[in-house]
PDB file of C-alpha atoms in Angstrom:
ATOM      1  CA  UNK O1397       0.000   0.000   0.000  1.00  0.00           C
ATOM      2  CA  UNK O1398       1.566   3.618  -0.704  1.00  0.00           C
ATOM      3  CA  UNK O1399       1.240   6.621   1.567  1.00  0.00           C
ATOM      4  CA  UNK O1400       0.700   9.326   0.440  1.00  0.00           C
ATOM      5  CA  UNK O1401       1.226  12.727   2.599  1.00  0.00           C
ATOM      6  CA  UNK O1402      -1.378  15.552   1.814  1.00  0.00           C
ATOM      7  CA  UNK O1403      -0.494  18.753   2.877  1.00  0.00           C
ATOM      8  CA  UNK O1404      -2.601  19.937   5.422  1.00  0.00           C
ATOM      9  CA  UNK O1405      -2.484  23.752   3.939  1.00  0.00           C
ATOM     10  CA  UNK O1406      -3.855  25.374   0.586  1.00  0.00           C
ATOM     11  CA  UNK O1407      -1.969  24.965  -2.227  1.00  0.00           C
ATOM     12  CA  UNK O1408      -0.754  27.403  -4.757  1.00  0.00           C
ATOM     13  CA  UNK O1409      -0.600  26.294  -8.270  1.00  0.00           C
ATOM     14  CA  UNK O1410       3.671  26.465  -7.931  1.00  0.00           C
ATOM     15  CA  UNK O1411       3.002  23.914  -4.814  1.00  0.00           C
ATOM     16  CA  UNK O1412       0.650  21.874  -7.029  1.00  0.00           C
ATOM     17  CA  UNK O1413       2.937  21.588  -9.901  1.00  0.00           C
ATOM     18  CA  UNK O1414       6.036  21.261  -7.105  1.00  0.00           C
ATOM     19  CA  UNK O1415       3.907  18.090  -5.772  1.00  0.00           C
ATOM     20  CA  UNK O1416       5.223  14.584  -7.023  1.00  0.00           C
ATOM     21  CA  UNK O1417       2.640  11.954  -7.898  1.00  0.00           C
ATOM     22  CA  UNK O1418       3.340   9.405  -5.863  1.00  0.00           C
ATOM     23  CA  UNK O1419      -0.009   6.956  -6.084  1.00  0.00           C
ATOM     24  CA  UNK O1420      -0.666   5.718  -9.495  1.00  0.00           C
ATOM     25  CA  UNK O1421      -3.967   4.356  -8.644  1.00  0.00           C
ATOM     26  CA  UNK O1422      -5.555   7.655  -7.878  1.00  0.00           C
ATOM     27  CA  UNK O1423      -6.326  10.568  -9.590  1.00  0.00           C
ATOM     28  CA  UNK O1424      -5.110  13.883  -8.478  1.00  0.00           C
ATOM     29  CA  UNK O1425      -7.474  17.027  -9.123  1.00  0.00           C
ATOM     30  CA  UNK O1426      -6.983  20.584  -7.239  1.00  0.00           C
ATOM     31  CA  UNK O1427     -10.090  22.265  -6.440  1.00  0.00           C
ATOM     32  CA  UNK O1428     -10.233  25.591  -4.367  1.00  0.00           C
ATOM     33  CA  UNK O1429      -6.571  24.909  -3.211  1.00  0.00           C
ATOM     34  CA  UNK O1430      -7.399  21.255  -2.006  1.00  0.00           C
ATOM     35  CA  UNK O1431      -6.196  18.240  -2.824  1.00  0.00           C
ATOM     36  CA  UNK O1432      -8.860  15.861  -4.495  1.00  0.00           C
ATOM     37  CA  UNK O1433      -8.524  12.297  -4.919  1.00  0.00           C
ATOM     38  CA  UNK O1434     -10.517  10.049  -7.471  1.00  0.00           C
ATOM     39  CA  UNK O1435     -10.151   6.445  -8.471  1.00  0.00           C
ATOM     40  CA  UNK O1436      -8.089   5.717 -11.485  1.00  0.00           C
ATOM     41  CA  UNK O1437     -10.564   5.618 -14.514  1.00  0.00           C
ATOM     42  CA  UNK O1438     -11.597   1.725 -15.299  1.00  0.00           C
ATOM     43  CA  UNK O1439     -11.105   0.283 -18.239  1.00  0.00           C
ATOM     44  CA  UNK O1440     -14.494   1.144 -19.496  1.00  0.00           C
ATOM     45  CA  UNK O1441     -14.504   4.665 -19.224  1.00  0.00           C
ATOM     46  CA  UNK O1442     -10.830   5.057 -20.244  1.00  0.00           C
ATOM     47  CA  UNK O1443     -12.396   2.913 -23.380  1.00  0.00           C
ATOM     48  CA  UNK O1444     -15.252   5.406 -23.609  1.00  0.00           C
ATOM     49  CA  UNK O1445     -13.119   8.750 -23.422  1.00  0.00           C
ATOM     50  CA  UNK O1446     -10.510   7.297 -26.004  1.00  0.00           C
ATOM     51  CA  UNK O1447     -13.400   6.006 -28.302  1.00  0.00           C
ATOM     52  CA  UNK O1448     -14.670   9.862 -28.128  1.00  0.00           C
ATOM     53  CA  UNK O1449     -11.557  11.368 -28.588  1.00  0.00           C
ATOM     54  CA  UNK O1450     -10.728   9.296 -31.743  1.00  0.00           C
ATOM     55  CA  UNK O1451     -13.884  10.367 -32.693  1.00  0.00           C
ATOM     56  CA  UNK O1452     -13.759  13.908 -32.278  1.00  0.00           C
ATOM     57  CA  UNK O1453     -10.085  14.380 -33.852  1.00  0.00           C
ATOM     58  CA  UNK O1454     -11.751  13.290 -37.314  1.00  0.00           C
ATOM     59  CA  UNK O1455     -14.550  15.736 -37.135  1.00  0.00           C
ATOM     60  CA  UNK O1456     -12.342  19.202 -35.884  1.00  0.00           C
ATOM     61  CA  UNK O1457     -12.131  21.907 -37.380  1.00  0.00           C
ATOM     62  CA  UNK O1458      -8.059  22.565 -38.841  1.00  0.00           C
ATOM     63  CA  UNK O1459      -6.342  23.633 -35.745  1.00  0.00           C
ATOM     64  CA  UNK O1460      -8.391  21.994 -33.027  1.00  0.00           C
ATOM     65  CA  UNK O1461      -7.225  18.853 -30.926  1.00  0.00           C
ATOM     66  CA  UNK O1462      -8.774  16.350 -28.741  1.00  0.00           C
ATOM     67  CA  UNK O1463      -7.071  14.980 -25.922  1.00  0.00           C
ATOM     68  CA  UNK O1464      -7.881  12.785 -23.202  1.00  0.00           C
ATOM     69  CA  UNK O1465      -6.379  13.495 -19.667  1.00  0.00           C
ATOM     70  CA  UNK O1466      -5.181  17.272 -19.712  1.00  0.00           C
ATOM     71  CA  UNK O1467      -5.803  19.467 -17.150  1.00  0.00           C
ATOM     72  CA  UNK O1468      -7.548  22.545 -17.564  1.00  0.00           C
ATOM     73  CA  UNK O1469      -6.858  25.529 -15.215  1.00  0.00           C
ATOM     74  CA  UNK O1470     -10.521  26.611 -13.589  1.00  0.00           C
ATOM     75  CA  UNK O1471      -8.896  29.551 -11.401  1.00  0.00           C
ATOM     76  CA  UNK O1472      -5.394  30.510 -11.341  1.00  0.00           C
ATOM     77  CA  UNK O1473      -5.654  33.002  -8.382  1.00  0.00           C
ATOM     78  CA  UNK O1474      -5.292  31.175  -4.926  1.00  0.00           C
ATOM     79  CA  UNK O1475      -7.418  29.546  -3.981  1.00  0.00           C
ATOM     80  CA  UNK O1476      -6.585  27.462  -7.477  1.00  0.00           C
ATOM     81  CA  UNK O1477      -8.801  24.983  -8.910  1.00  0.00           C
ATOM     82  CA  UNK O1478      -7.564  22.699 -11.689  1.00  0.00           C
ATOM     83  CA  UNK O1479      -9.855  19.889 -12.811  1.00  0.00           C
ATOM     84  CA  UNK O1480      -8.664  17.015 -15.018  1.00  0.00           C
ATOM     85  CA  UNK O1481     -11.236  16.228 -18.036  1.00  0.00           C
ATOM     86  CA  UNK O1482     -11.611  12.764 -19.513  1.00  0.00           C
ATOM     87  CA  UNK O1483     -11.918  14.872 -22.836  1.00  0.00           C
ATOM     88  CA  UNK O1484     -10.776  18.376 -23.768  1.00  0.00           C
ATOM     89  CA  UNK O1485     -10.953  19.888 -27.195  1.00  0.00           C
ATOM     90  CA  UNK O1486      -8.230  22.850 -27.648  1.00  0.00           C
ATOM     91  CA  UNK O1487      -5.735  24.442 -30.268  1.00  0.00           C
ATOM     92  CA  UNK O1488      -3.157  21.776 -31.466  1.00  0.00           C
ATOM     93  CA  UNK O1489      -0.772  24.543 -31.192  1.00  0.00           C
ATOM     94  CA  UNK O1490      -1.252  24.865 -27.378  1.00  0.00           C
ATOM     95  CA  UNK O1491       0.208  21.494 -26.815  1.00  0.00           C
ATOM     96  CA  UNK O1492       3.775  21.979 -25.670  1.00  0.00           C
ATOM     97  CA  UNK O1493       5.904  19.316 -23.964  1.00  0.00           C
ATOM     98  CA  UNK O1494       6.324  22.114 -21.364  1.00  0.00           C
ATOM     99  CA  UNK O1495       2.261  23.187 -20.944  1.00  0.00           C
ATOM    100  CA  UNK O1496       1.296  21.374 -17.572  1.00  0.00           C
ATOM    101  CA  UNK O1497      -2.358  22.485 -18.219  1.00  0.00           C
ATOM    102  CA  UNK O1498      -4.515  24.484 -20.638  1.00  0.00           C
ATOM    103  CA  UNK O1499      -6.045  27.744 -19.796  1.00  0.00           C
ATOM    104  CA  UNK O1500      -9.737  27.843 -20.137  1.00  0.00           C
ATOM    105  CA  UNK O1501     -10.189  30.560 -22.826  1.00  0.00           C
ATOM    106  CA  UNK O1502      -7.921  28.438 -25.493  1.00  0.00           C
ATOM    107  CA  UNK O1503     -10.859  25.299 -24.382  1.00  0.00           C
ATOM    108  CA  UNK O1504     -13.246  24.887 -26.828  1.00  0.00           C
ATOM    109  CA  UNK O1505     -15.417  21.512 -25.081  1.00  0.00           C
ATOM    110  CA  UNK O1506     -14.597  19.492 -22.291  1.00  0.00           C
ATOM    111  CA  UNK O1507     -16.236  15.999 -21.636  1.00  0.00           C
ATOM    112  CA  UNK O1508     -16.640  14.100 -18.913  1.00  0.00           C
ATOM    113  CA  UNK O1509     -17.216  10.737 -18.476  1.00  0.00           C
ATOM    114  CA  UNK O1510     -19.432   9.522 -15.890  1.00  0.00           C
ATOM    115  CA  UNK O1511     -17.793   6.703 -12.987  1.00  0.00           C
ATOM    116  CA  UNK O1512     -19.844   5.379  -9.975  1.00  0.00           C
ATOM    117  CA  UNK O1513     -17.526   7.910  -7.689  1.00  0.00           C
ATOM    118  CA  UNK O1514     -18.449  10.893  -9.672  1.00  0.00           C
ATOM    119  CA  UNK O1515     -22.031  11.437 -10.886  1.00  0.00           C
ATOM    120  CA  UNK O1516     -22.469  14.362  -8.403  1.00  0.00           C
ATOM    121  CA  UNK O1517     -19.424  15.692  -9.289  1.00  0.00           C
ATOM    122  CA  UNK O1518     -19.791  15.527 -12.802  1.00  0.00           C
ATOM    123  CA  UNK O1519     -23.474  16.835 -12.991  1.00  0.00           C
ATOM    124  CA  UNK O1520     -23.192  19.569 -10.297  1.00  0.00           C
ATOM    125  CA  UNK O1521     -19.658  20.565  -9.414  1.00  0.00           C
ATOM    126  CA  UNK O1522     -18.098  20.607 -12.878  1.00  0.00           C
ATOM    127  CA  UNK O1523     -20.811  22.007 -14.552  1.00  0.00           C
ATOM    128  CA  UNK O1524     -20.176  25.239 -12.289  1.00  0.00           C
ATOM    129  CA  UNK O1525     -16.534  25.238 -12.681  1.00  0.00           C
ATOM    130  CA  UNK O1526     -16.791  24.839 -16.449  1.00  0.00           C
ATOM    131  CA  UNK O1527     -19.493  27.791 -16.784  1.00  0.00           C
ATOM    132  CA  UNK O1528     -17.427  29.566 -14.640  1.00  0.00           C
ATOM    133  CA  UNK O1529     -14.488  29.396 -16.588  1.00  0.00           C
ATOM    134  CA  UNK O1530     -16.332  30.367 -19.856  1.00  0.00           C
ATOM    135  CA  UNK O1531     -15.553  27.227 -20.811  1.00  0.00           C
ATOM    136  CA  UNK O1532     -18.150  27.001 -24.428  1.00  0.00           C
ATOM    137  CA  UNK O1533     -19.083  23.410 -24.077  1.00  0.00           C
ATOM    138  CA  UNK O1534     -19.311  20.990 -21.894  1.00  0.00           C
ATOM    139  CA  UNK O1535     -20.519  17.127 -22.409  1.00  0.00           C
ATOM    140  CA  UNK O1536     -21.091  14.594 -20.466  1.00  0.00           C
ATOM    141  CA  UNK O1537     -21.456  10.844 -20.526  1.00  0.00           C
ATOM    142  CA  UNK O1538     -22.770   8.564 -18.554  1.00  0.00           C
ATOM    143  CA  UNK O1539     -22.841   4.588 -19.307  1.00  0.00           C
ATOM    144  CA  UNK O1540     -24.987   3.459 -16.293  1.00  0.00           C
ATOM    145  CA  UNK O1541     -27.507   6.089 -17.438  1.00  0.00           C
ATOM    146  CA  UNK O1542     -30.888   5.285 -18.665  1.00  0.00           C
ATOM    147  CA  UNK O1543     -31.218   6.273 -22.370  1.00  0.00           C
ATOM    148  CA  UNK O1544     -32.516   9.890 -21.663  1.00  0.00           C
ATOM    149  CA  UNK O1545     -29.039  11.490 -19.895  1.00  0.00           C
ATOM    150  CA  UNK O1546     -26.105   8.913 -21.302  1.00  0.00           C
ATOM    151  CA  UNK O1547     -25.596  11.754 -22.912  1.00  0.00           C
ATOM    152  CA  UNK O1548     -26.152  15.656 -21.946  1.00  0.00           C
ATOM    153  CA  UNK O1549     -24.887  18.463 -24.255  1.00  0.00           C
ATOM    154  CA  UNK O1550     -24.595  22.218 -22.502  1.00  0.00           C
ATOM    155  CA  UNK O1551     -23.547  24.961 -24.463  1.00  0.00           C
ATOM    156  CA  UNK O1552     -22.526  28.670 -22.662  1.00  0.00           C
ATOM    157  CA  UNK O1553     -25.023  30.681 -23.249  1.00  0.00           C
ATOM    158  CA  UNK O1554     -25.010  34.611 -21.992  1.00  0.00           C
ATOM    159  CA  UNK O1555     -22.418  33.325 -19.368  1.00  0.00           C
ATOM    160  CA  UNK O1556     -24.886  30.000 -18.195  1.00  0.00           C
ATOM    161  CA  UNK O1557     -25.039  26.476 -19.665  1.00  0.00           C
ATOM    162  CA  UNK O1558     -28.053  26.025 -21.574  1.00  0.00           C
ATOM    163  CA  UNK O1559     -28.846  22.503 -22.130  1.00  0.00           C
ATOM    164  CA  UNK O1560     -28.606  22.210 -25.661  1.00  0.00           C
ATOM    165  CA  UNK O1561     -29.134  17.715 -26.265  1.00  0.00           C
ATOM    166  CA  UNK O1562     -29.484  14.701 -24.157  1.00  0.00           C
ATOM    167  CA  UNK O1563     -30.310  11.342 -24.891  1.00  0.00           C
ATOM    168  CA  UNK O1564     -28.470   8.038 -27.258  1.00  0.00           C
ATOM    169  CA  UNK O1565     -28.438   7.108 -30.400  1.00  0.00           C
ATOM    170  CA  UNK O1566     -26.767   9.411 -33.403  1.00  0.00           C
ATOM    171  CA  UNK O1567     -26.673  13.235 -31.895  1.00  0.00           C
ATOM    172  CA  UNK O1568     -25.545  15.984 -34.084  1.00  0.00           C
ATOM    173  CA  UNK O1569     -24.213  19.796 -32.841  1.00  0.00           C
ATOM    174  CA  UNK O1570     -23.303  22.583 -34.418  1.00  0.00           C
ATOM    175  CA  UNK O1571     -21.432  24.294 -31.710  1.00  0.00           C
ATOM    176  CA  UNK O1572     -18.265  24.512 -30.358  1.00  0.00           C
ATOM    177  CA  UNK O1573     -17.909  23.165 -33.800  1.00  0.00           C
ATOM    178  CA  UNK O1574     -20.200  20.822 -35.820  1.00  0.00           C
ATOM    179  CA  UNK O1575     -19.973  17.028 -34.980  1.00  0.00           C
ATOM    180  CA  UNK O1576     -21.644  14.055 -34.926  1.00  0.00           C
ATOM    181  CA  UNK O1577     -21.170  11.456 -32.081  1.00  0.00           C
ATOM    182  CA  UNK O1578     -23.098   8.007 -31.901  1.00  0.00           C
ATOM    183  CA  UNK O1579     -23.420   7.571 -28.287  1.00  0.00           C
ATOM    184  CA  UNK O1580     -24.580   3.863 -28.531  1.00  0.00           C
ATOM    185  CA  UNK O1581     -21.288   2.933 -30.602  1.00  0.00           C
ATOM    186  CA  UNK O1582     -19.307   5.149 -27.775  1.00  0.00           C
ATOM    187  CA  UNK O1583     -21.131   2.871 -24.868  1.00  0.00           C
ATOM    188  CA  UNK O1584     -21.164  -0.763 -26.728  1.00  0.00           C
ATOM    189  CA  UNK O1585     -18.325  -3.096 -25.077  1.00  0.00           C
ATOM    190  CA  UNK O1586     -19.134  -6.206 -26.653  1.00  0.00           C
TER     191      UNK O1586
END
């Protein structure tokens, strides 16, 4: 079993990038200054977010990226929050060997991908972070959904996410940029 020492003070993003990971099995997000630990991503949902970024990549627009496990800076100022995406769609030339995260006004859609640990999370927390960072789209998935919200499309609005498609099956949007995702082929693991 590893130990793992959190600090027991708020974090600036120099002590978050000074910070060495030291648990493979967890996943490290900084929200408000804090330390936040999540399960490592199954095999499933790594599955899912790959399948979508694959995806995605053929449908961009010139210029645009998508990337799976990249964090995106939510607030620099201290308290910092810096959440880790399953998905996040950005400028190509934004990603530098020396970029430890991608500022929210060069993020175009983020995705998340639903995991028993974080349906809260994902549906209520992020989706406030996201909007708050101007962030223009944000998706996310959820395989133990019924077939109404496995998958749930916001799009920033007047500074608010405006719920913009939900369901399965073939769903087509025209903004951040114009793509078609089959959510049933994205959640089939047979």
């Amino acid at each position: 079993m590893t130990t793992v020492t959190v600090p027991n003070e708020l974090l600036t993003i120099e002590d978050w990038d000074a910070l060495e990971e030291t648990d493979t099995n967890r996943y490290w997000e900084l929200v408000d200054g804090t330390i936040v630990m999540n399960a490592f991503p199954s095999a499933g949902h790594q599955l899912v977010a790959h399948r979508l970024a694959t995806r995605l990549d053929v449908q961009l627009p010139d210029g645009l990226v998508a990337l799976q496990h990249i964090g995106v800076t939510i607030e620099a100022q201290f308290p910092p929050t810096e959440r880790g995406p399953d998905v996040v769609v950005f400028p190509r030339a934004r990603a530098h060997l020396d970029v430890p995260r991608i500022d929210p006004v060069d993020v175009r859609l983020v995705v998340e991908v639903v995991s028993p640990g974080s349906r809260r999370t994902d549906r209520i927390a992020k989706v406030a972070d996201y909007q708050y960072a101007g962030i223009p789209g944000y998706w996310i998935i959820d395989p133990a959904a019924d077939d109404d919200s496995r998958f749930v499309a916001y799009e920033l609005v007047g500074g608010a996410y405006k719920e913009v498609a939900r369901g399965s099956g073939v769903i087509t949007l025209e903004r951040p940029f114009p793509v078609t995702i089959d959510v049933d082929a994205l959640l089939t693991f047979d």
